[in-house]
Short mmCIF file of C-alpha atoms (C1' of nucleotides) and ligand atoms in Angstrom, two decimals:
data_model
loop_
_atom_site.label_atom_id
_atom_site.label_comp_id
_atom_site.label_asym_id
_atom_site.label_seq_id
_atom_site.Cartn_x
_atom_site.Cartn_y
_atom_site.Cartn_z
CA UNK A 1 131.10 119.07 6.89
CA UNK A 2 130.94 115.25 6.93
CA UNK A 3 133.79 112.75 6.78
CA UNK A 4 134.01 110.47 4.36
CA UNK A 5 136.53 107.63 4.70
CA UNK A 6 138.75 106.35 2.34
CA UNK A 7 138.12 103.59 -0.43
CA UNK A 8 140.40 100.90 -1.59
CA UNK A 9 140.07 101.96 -4.66
CA UNK A 10 137.59 103.86 -7.25
CA UNK A 11 136.58 107.29 -6.29
CA UNK A 12 134.42 108.79 -3.56
CA UNK A 13 130.70 108.46 -4.40
CA UNK A 14 127.94 109.91 -3.09
CA UNK A 15 126.29 106.72 -2.88
CA UNK A 16 123.06 107.35 -4.74
CA UNK A 17 124.72 107.94 -8.27
CA UNK A 18 121.84 106.50 -10.30
CA UNK A 19 123.90 107.59 -13.35
CA UNK A 20 121.84 108.31 -16.44
CA UNK A 21 122.00 105.48 -18.40
CA UNK A 22 122.09 105.91 -22.80
CA UNK A 23 119.94 104.16 -24.98
CA UNK A 24 122.74 101.29 -25.82
CA UNK A 25 125.68 99.97 -23.82
CA UNK A 26 129.30 101.28 -24.43
CA UNK A 27 130.03 97.94 -26.74
CA UNK A 28 126.83 98.52 -28.54
CA UNK A 29 127.73 102.39 -29.49
CA UNK A 30 131.31 101.37 -30.20
CA UNK A 31 129.97 98.49 -32.40
CA UNK A 32 128.26 100.42 -34.80
CA UNK A 33 130.46 103.17 -34.88
CA UNK A 34 133.40 100.49 -35.64
CA UNK A 35 131.25 98.81 -38.39
CA UNK A 36 130.38 102.42 -39.92
CA UNK A 37 134.09 102.71 -40.45
CA UNK A 38 134.96 99.63 -41.57
CA UNK A 39 132.11 99.50 -44.29
CA UNK A 40 133.39 103.12 -44.93
CA UNK A 41 137.29 101.96 -45.44
CA UNK A 42 137.59 98.38 -46.63
CA UNK A 43 136.40 96.18 -49.03
CA UNK A 44 137.43 92.67 -49.73
CA UNK A 45 140.81 93.50 -51.14
CA UNK A 46 141.41 96.33 -48.76
CA UNK A 47 141.37 95.82 -44.76
CA UNK A 48 141.73 98.19 -41.84
CA UNK A 49 143.56 97.23 -39.08
CA UNK A 50 142.38 97.47 -35.09
CA UNK A 51 144.61 100.37 -34.65
CA UNK A 52 142.93 102.13 -37.08
CA UNK A 53 139.45 101.51 -36.42
CA UNK A 54 139.83 102.69 -32.93
CA UNK A 55 141.88 105.75 -33.81
CA UNK A 56 139.01 106.96 -36.06
CA UNK A 57 136.03 105.91 -33.83
CA UNK A 58 138.21 107.32 -30.49
CA UNK A 59 137.44 104.37 -28.50
CA UNK A 60 139.46 101.92 -26.43
CA UNK A 61 141.72 99.73 -28.55
CA UNK A 62 141.60 96.70 -26.46
CA UNK A 63 138.22 96.91 -25.72
CA UNK A 64 137.84 97.64 -29.24
CA UNK A 65 139.53 94.18 -29.94
CA UNK A 66 136.87 92.43 -27.77
CA UNK A 67 133.75 93.73 -29.35
CA UNK A 68 135.72 92.99 -32.86
CA UNK A 69 136.15 89.45 -32.40
CA UNK A 70 132.17 89.52 -31.03
CA UNK A 71 131.02 90.96 -34.38
CA UNK A 72 133.13 88.65 -36.49
CA UNK A 73 131.70 85.94 -34.90
CA UNK A 74 129.33 84.54 -37.68
CA UNK A 75 131.47 86.10 -40.34
CA UNK A 76 127.94 87.43 -41.41
CA UNK A 77 128.84 91.10 -40.55
CA UNK A 78 132.54 91.77 -40.72
CA UNK A 79 135.47 89.32 -41.61
CA UNK A 80 138.75 89.10 -40.05
CA UNK A 81 142.07 87.94 -41.06
CA UNK A 82 145.43 87.19 -39.26
CA UNK A 83 148.60 87.59 -39.86
CA UNK A 84 151.37 90.48 -40.81
CA UNK A 85 148.33 91.77 -43.48
CA UNK A 86 145.68 90.97 -41.69
CA UNK A 87 142.87 93.37 -40.77
CA UNK A 88 139.15 93.71 -40.86
CA UNK A 89 136.95 93.94 -43.61
CA UNK A 90 133.08 94.07 -44.75
CA UNK A 91 131.46 92.74 -47.84
CA UNK A 92 128.95 94.53 -50.13
CA UNK A 93 126.37 91.97 -49.02
CA UNK A 94 127.20 92.86 -45.34
CA UNK A 95 127.24 96.23 -45.92
CA UNK A 96 124.16 96.39 -47.11
CA UNK A 97 122.83 94.71 -43.58
CA UNK A 98 120.35 96.68 -41.48
CA UNK A 99 121.91 98.62 -38.64
CA UNK A 100 119.55 96.05 -36.39
CA UNK A 101 121.92 93.27 -37.38
CA UNK A 102 124.67 94.98 -35.22
CA UNK A 103 121.89 94.86 -32.29
CA UNK A 104 121.53 91.43 -32.64
CA UNK A 105 124.92 90.65 -32.94
CA UNK A 106 125.27 92.17 -29.67
CA UNK A 107 121.92 90.94 -28.32
CA UNK A 108 120.93 94.28 -27.41
CA UNK A 109 118.08 93.59 -29.69
CA UNK A 110 116.39 92.83 -26.95
CA UNK A 111 115.81 96.09 -25.60
CA UNK A 112 112.88 96.32 -28.17
CA UNK A 113 111.15 93.43 -26.47
CA UNK A 114 111.61 93.91 -22.94
CA UNK A 115 108.90 96.32 -20.50
CA UNK A 116 109.94 99.98 -20.08
CA UNK A 117 108.90 99.97 -16.57
CA UNK A 118 110.98 96.68 -16.10
CA UNK A 119 108.02 94.06 -15.57
CA UNK A 120 109.02 90.10 -16.62
CA UNK A 121 107.54 90.39 -19.67
CA UNK A 122 106.13 93.16 -22.24
CA UNK A 123 102.55 91.68 -23.17
CA UNK A 124 99.51 93.23 -24.52
CA UNK A 125 97.15 90.28 -22.26
CA UNK A 126 99.11 92.40 -18.85
CA UNK A 127 100.66 95.29 -19.78
CA UNK A 128 102.28 97.93 -17.81
CA UNK A 129 100.56 101.41 -17.77
CA UNK A 130 102.83 102.81 -20.13
CA UNK A 131 102.71 99.72 -22.56
CA UNK A 132 100.43 100.95 -25.20
CA UNK A 133 101.80 104.78 -25.56
CA UNK A 134 105.31 103.37 -25.65
CA UNK A 135 104.86 100.65 -28.15
CA UNK A 136 104.25 103.16 -31.06
CA UNK A 137 107.21 104.88 -30.22
CA UNK A 138 109.10 101.33 -30.00
CA UNK A 139 107.60 100.49 -33.41
CA UNK A 140 109.25 103.45 -34.71
CA UNK A 141 112.79 102.92 -33.32
CA UNK A 142 112.61 99.48 -34.67
CA UNK A 143 111.96 100.73 -37.93
CA UNK A 144 114.93 103.08 -37.58
CA UNK A 145 117.24 100.40 -37.26
CA UNK A 146 115.86 97.95 -39.55
CA UNK A 147 115.28 100.30 -42.41
CA UNK A 148 118.85 101.91 -42.26
CA UNK A 149 121.62 100.00 -43.75
CA UNK A 150 125.46 100.17 -42.76
CA UNK A 151 126.16 101.29 -46.07
CA UNK A 152 123.71 104.57 -45.60
CA UNK A 153 125.38 105.50 -42.84
CA UNK A 154 129.02 104.89 -44.14
CA UNK A 155 127.73 107.10 -46.90
CA UNK A 156 126.77 109.84 -44.82
CA UNK A 157 130.08 109.93 -43.00
CA UNK A 158 131.87 109.61 -46.70
CA UNK A 159 130.15 112.45 -47.87
CA UNK A 160 131.35 114.51 -44.77
CA UNK A 161 127.37 114.98 -43.54
CA UNK A 162 128.06 113.27 -40.53
CA UNK A 163 130.74 111.73 -37.73
CA UNK A 164 131.65 108.85 -35.92
CA UNK A 165 134.24 110.57 -33.87
CA UNK A 166 133.99 113.32 -31.48
CA UNK A 167 137.63 114.32 -32.39
CA UNK A 168 138.37 117.19 -34.00
CA UNK B 1 110.98 88.50 -6.51
CA UNK B 2 112.65 86.26 -8.87
CA UNK B 3 116.33 85.18 -7.96
CA UNK B 4 119.00 86.28 -9.85
CA UNK B 5 121.60 83.49 -10.79
CA UNK B 6 123.64 83.33 -7.60
CA UNK B 7 127.11 82.76 -8.33
CA UNK B 8 130.05 81.49 -6.24
CA UNK B 9 132.09 84.66 -6.73
CA UNK B 10 133.63 86.03 -10.43
CA UNK B 11 134.39 82.33 -11.61
CA UNK B 12 132.05 81.09 -14.38
CA UNK B 13 131.45 83.67 -16.89
CA UNK B 14 131.51 83.82 -20.49
CA UNK B 15 133.42 87.13 -20.02
CA UNK B 16 132.46 88.31 -23.52
CA UNK B 17 128.41 89.16 -21.52
CA UNK B 18 127.06 92.32 -23.11
CA UNK B 19 123.88 91.72 -21.86
CA UNK B 20 121.35 93.91 -22.94
CA UNK B 21 120.38 96.95 -21.38
CA UNK B 22 116.78 97.86 -20.75
CA UNK B 23 115.78 101.81 -21.59
CA UNK B 24 116.09 102.67 -17.88
CA UNK B 25 118.19 101.78 -14.64
CA UNK B 26 116.22 99.31 -12.57
CA UNK B 27 116.29 102.10 -10.40
CA UNK B 28 114.42 104.54 -12.38
CA UNK B 29 112.12 101.20 -13.57
CA UNK B 30 111.33 100.66 -9.60
CA UNK B 31 111.26 104.66 -9.00
CA UNK B 32 108.18 105.20 -11.57
CA UNK B 33 106.30 101.99 -10.31
CA UNK B 34 106.67 102.96 -7.19
CA UNK B 35 105.24 106.50 -7.65
CA UNK B 36 102.45 104.96 -9.55
CA UNK B 37 101.55 102.64 -6.61
CA UNK B 38 101.94 105.48 -3.93
CA UNK B 39 99.62 107.96 -6.19
CA UNK B 40 96.97 105.39 -6.12
CA UNK B 41 96.57 104.12 -2.87
CA UNK B 42 97.56 107.34 -0.63
CA UNK B 43 96.98 110.81 0.04
CA UNK B 44 97.65 113.67 2.29
CA UNK B 45 95.58 112.02 5.20
CA UNK B 46 96.32 107.76 4.06
CA UNK B 47 100.24 106.88 3.64
CA UNK B 48 101.64 104.04 2.30
CA UNK B 49 104.74 102.02 3.80
CA UNK B 50 107.93 100.81 2.50
CA UNK B 51 107.11 97.35 3.06
CA UNK B 52 103.39 97.68 1.07
CA UNK B 53 105.01 99.55 -1.85
CA UNK B 54 107.87 96.67 -2.22
CA UNK B 55 105.59 94.28 -2.34
CA UNK B 56 102.89 96.02 -4.68
CA UNK B 57 105.95 96.69 -7.41
CA UNK B 58 107.67 93.31 -6.86
CA UNK B 59 110.78 95.13 -5.65
CA UNK B 60 113.95 94.73 -3.59
CA UNK B 61 112.58 96.30 -0.21
CA UNK B 62 116.03 97.97 1.05
CA UNK B 63 116.80 98.94 -2.37
CA UNK B 64 113.29 100.41 -2.84
CA UNK B 65 113.65 102.50 0.49
CA UNK B 66 117.16 104.18 -1.45
CA UNK B 67 114.90 105.18 -4.38
CA UNK B 68 112.16 106.44 -2.20
CA UNK B 69 114.35 108.61 -0.37
CA UNK B 70 116.02 109.98 -3.36
CA UNK B 71 112.03 110.68 -4.44
CA UNK B 72 111.13 112.47 -1.58
CA UNK B 73 114.12 114.22 -1.79
CA UNK B 74 112.85 117.48 -2.44
CA UNK B 75 109.47 117.04 -1.00
CA UNK B 76 108.18 117.71 -4.79
CA UNK B 77 107.33 114.26 -5.55
CA UNK B 78 106.54 111.90 -2.61
CA UNK B 79 106.32 113.17 0.67
CA UNK B 80 107.79 110.73 3.78
CA UNK B 81 106.53 111.05 7.36
CA UNK B 82 108.56 109.39 9.97
CA UNK B 83 107.59 107.39 13.11
CA UNK B 84 105.50 104.61 13.99
CA UNK B 85 102.46 105.67 11.53
CA UNK B 86 104.60 106.86 9.14
CA UNK B 87 104.81 106.08 5.58
CA UNK B 88 104.85 107.67 2.20
CA UNK B 89 102.18 109.52 0.15
CA UNK B 90 101.45 112.09 -2.60
CA UNK B 91 99.39 115.20 -3.00
CA UNK B 92 97.18 115.70 -5.44
CA UNK B 93 99.47 118.33 -6.89
CA UNK B 94 102.12 115.85 -6.97
CA UNK B 95 99.88 113.34 -8.99
CA UNK B 96 99.31 115.35 -11.42
CA UNK B 97 103.17 115.92 -12.30
CA UNK B 98 104.16 114.31 -15.59
CA UNK B 99 106.23 111.06 -15.36
CA UNK B 100 109.02 112.91 -16.79
CA UNK B 101 109.38 114.61 -13.46
CA UNK B 102 110.38 111.06 -12.22
CA UNK B 103 112.88 111.03 -14.77
CA UNK B 104 114.28 113.97 -13.82
CA UNK B 105 114.56 113.24 -10.08
CA UNK B 106 116.41 110.20 -11.07
CA UNK B 107 119.13 111.83 -13.22
CA UNK B 108 117.84 109.89 -16.34
CA UNK B 109 116.28 112.50 -17.97
CA UNK B 110 119.74 113.14 -19.49
CA UNK B 111 119.08 110.11 -21.92
CA UNK B 112 117.55 112.31 -23.98
CA UNK B 113 120.78 114.52 -24.80
CA UNK B 114 122.89 112.04 -25.84
CA UNK B 115 123.80 111.13 -28.89
CA UNK B 116 122.71 107.43 -29.40
CA UNK B 117 126.08 105.86 -31.10
CA UNK B 118 127.97 107.48 -28.05
CA UNK B 119 129.74 110.73 -29.19
CA UNK B 120 130.42 113.22 -26.70
CA UNK B 121 127.69 115.58 -27.56
CA UNK B 122 124.61 114.97 -29.78
CA UNK B 123 124.38 118.43 -31.68
CA UNK B 124 123.23 119.31 -34.81
CA UNK B 125 126.60 120.81 -36.39
CA UNK B 126 128.39 117.76 -35.85
CA UNK B 127 125.79 114.81 -35.79
CA UNK B 128 126.33 110.97 -35.90
CA UNK B 129 125.05 109.19 -39.07
CA UNK B 130 121.86 108.56 -37.06
CA UNK B 131 121.10 111.77 -35.61
CA UNK B 132 118.41 113.37 -38.05
CA UNK B 133 116.37 110.01 -37.99
CA UNK B 134 116.62 109.41 -34.37
CA UNK B 135 115.98 112.86 -33.36
CA UNK B 136 112.16 112.56 -34.08
CA UNK B 137 111.64 109.48 -32.40
CA UNK B 138 113.70 110.89 -29.60
CA UNK B 139 111.05 113.74 -29.80
CA UNK B 140 107.81 111.38 -29.46
CA UNK B 141 109.90 109.93 -26.30
CA UNK B 142 110.12 112.80 -24.77
CA UNK B 143 106.52 113.88 -25.25
CA UNK B 144 105.21 111.06 -23.93
CA UNK B 145 106.87 111.19 -20.83
CA UNK B 146 106.12 114.97 -20.86
CA UNK B 147 102.38 114.22 -21.94
CA UNK B 148 101.48 110.97 -19.58
CA UNK B 149 100.99 112.23 -15.89
CA UNK B 150 101.37 109.92 -12.84
CA UNK B 151 97.65 110.35 -12.39
CA UNK B 152 96.83 108.58 -15.00
CA UNK B 153 98.86 105.44 -14.98
CA UNK B 154 97.44 105.26 -11.51
CA UNK B 155 94.14 105.49 -12.81
CA UNK B 156 94.60 102.88 -15.39
CA UNK B 157 95.97 100.55 -13.02
CA UNK B 158 93.15 101.57 -10.43
CA UNK B 159 90.64 100.23 -13.15
CA UNK B 160 92.71 97.11 -13.62
CA UNK B 161 93.77 98.01 -17.31
CA UNK B 162 97.21 97.62 -16.86
CA UNK B 163 99.79 96.54 -13.81
CA UNK B 164 103.16 97.58 -11.93
CA UNK B 165 104.16 94.04 -10.69
CA UNK B 166 104.51 90.84 -12.77
CA UNK B 167 103.46 88.63 -9.85
CA UNK B 168 99.98 86.61 -10.00
"C1'" DT C 1 107.74 106.07 30.17
"C1'" DA C 2 108.72 101.88 27.76
"C1'" DT C 3 107.24 99.91 23.19
"C1'" DT C 4 106.80 99.38 18.84
"C1'" DA C 5 106.61 100.56 13.97
"C1'" DT C 6 108.27 103.36 11.00
"C1'" DT C 7 111.36 106.50 7.83
"C1'" DC C 8 116.62 107.74 7.21
"C1'" DA C 9 121.70 107.27 6.67
"C1'" DG C 10 125.52 104.89 5.72
"C1'" DA C 11 128.58 101.09 5.13
"C1'" DC C 12 129.40 96.94 2.76
"C1'" DA C 13 128.14 93.42 -0.20
"C1'" DA C 14 127.56 91.32 -5.13
"C1'" DA C 15 126.86 91.34 -9.89
"C1'" DC C 16 127.96 93.36 -14.29
"C1'" DT C 17 130.18 96.73 -17.38
"C1'" DT C 18 133.89 98.93 -19.22
"C1'" DG C 19 138.88 98.86 -19.92
"C1'" DT C 20 143.83 96.82 -19.79
"C1'" DC C 21 147.26 93.65 -20.71
"C1'" DC C 22 150.08 89.69 -22.30
"C1'" DG C 23 151.07 85.44 -24.17
"C1'" DT C 24 149.70 82.59 -28.59
"C1'" DT C 25 148.38 82.25 -33.32
"C1'" DT C 26 148.66 83.22 -38.00
"C1'" DA C 27 150.13 85.28 -42.32
"C1'" DT C 28 153.24 88.06 -44.45
"C1'" DA C 29 157.82 90.35 -45.86
"C1'" DT C 30 162.47 90.44 -45.72
"C1'" DA D 1 164.31 80.85 -41.86
"C1'" DT D 2 163.86 84.43 -39.20
"C1'" DA D 3 161.55 88.63 -37.99
"C1'" DT D 4 157.42 91.52 -37.82
"C1'" DA D 5 152.75 92.71 -37.25
"C1'" DA D 6 148.22 91.33 -36.95
"C1'" DA D 7 144.30 89.25 -34.74
"C1'" DC D 8 142.71 86.12 -30.90
"C1'" DG D 9 141.79 84.57 -26.35
"C1'" DG D 10 142.26 84.06 -21.54
"C1'" DA D 11 142.88 86.53 -17.32
"C1'" DC D 12 142.34 90.64 -14.61
"C1'" DA D 13 141.82 95.28 -13.03
"C1'" DA D 14 138.24 99.53 -12.63
"C1'" DG D 15 134.70 101.51 -12.25
"C1'" DT D 16 129.41 101.69 -11.98
"C1'" DT D 17 124.86 99.57 -10.76
"C1'" DT D 18 121.65 96.85 -7.84
"C1'" DG D 19 121.12 95.15 -3.48
"C1'" DT D 20 121.47 93.80 1.94
"C1'" DC D 21 122.19 95.04 6.20
"C1'" DT D 22 122.24 97.42 10.07
"C1'" DG D 23 122.14 101.12 13.69
"C1'" DA D 24 120.07 105.79 14.75
"C1'" DA D 25 116.36 108.95 14.52
"C1'" DT D 26 111.11 109.96 14.72
"C1'" DA D 27 106.58 109.57 16.32
"C1'" DA D 28 102.64 107.17 17.98
"C1'" DT D 29 100.45 103.97 21.11
"C1'" DA D 30 100.26 100.85 25.12
S1 LIG E 201 104.30 95.68 -20.66
FE1 LIG E 201 105.51 97.44 -20.12
S2 LIG E 201 106.04 98.59 -22.33
FE2 LIG E 201 104.85 96.56 -22.58
S1 LIG E 202 124.52 113.15 -32.53
FE1 LIG E 202 124.23 111.20 -32.45
S2 LIG E 202 122.21 111.34 -31.63
FE2 LIG E 202 122.58 113.57 -32.34
#
DNA sequence: TATTATTCAGACAAACTTGTCCGTTTATAT
DNA sequence: ATATAAACGGACAAGTTTGTCTGAATAATA
């Protein structure tokens, strides 16, 4: 039995963790789910609060706040209003935007420009050995996020066909 | 090796970084490129050293060492030998394995089981609103990494049609 | 045998992402 | 006016990934 020495904080690690990565960052996952919920429950008259959002999508509240601030940045996706009856809402125009626009605000659309093997640039002139096969799949991925609108996803959730929280 | 924006310590940062994530972790990217190089340059008689590998794929040497240790773990992908004329090599059988086997060793094949919106489980019974569209793309991705063998990628690089380093 | 060149193993350091907190601002309601 | 309830914004804490270093083990060579 090898001795494991204590660390100041953090749990014991095997060192070689190399934990698996999801497609998007947590922030982006929360962002998409939040936007779907806001599209579902709000309009120019009816707003939803941070607490409602975090509860609905089962996300850490204060972290979600940061993300919502970012999403409301250019007021093109979600709009926020302060004060006692404040909250977040989306206009009908915003709801019609593609999911890709969320990825863009989160800066995660760069994923689709990157080399899958980590070369500095993904290019036709100096491709990695996965490039040609990968670009077809990548094209499908992009098309998927370009095609699907936030409103479409919200409608699916509304109909009870799909979910944006793991809870119950 | 491109130097990465060294900072004094925790100072200047926009806070809301939310930097874009690639498909795989750096560790996995290096792993795939390393394995391709080893397949290309080694056999049971000829070995390649850590230094050669890191130089060829333009990766941080000591970090690459960790990854190679992991890859040689079960001696099924790459084999290592110590001592003065030591190094790493792959058998012909190993070279015929799919790229997916690298992802498996790196623990990154879990990517393909995860919900794209971060729900606890990706399931048909309680799917997220992207699930049905996404699973088709996911299937293509899996097929891609299952189908392509390490030897095939190495052959492409050998023929000069593709590259595993950004340098020169 | 001594030297040298390699991988191995663990600790450590740096950078980044995720998550929490708290005081401030803003607008409404009492 | 005052209290209340919401978003805002900055600092900070916790956790993970990435990268570095050093000494030990190993095996060939001089
Ligand atoms: S160069 Fe690697 S994916 Fe295009
Ligand atoms: S449930 Fe989200 S991808 Fe399957």
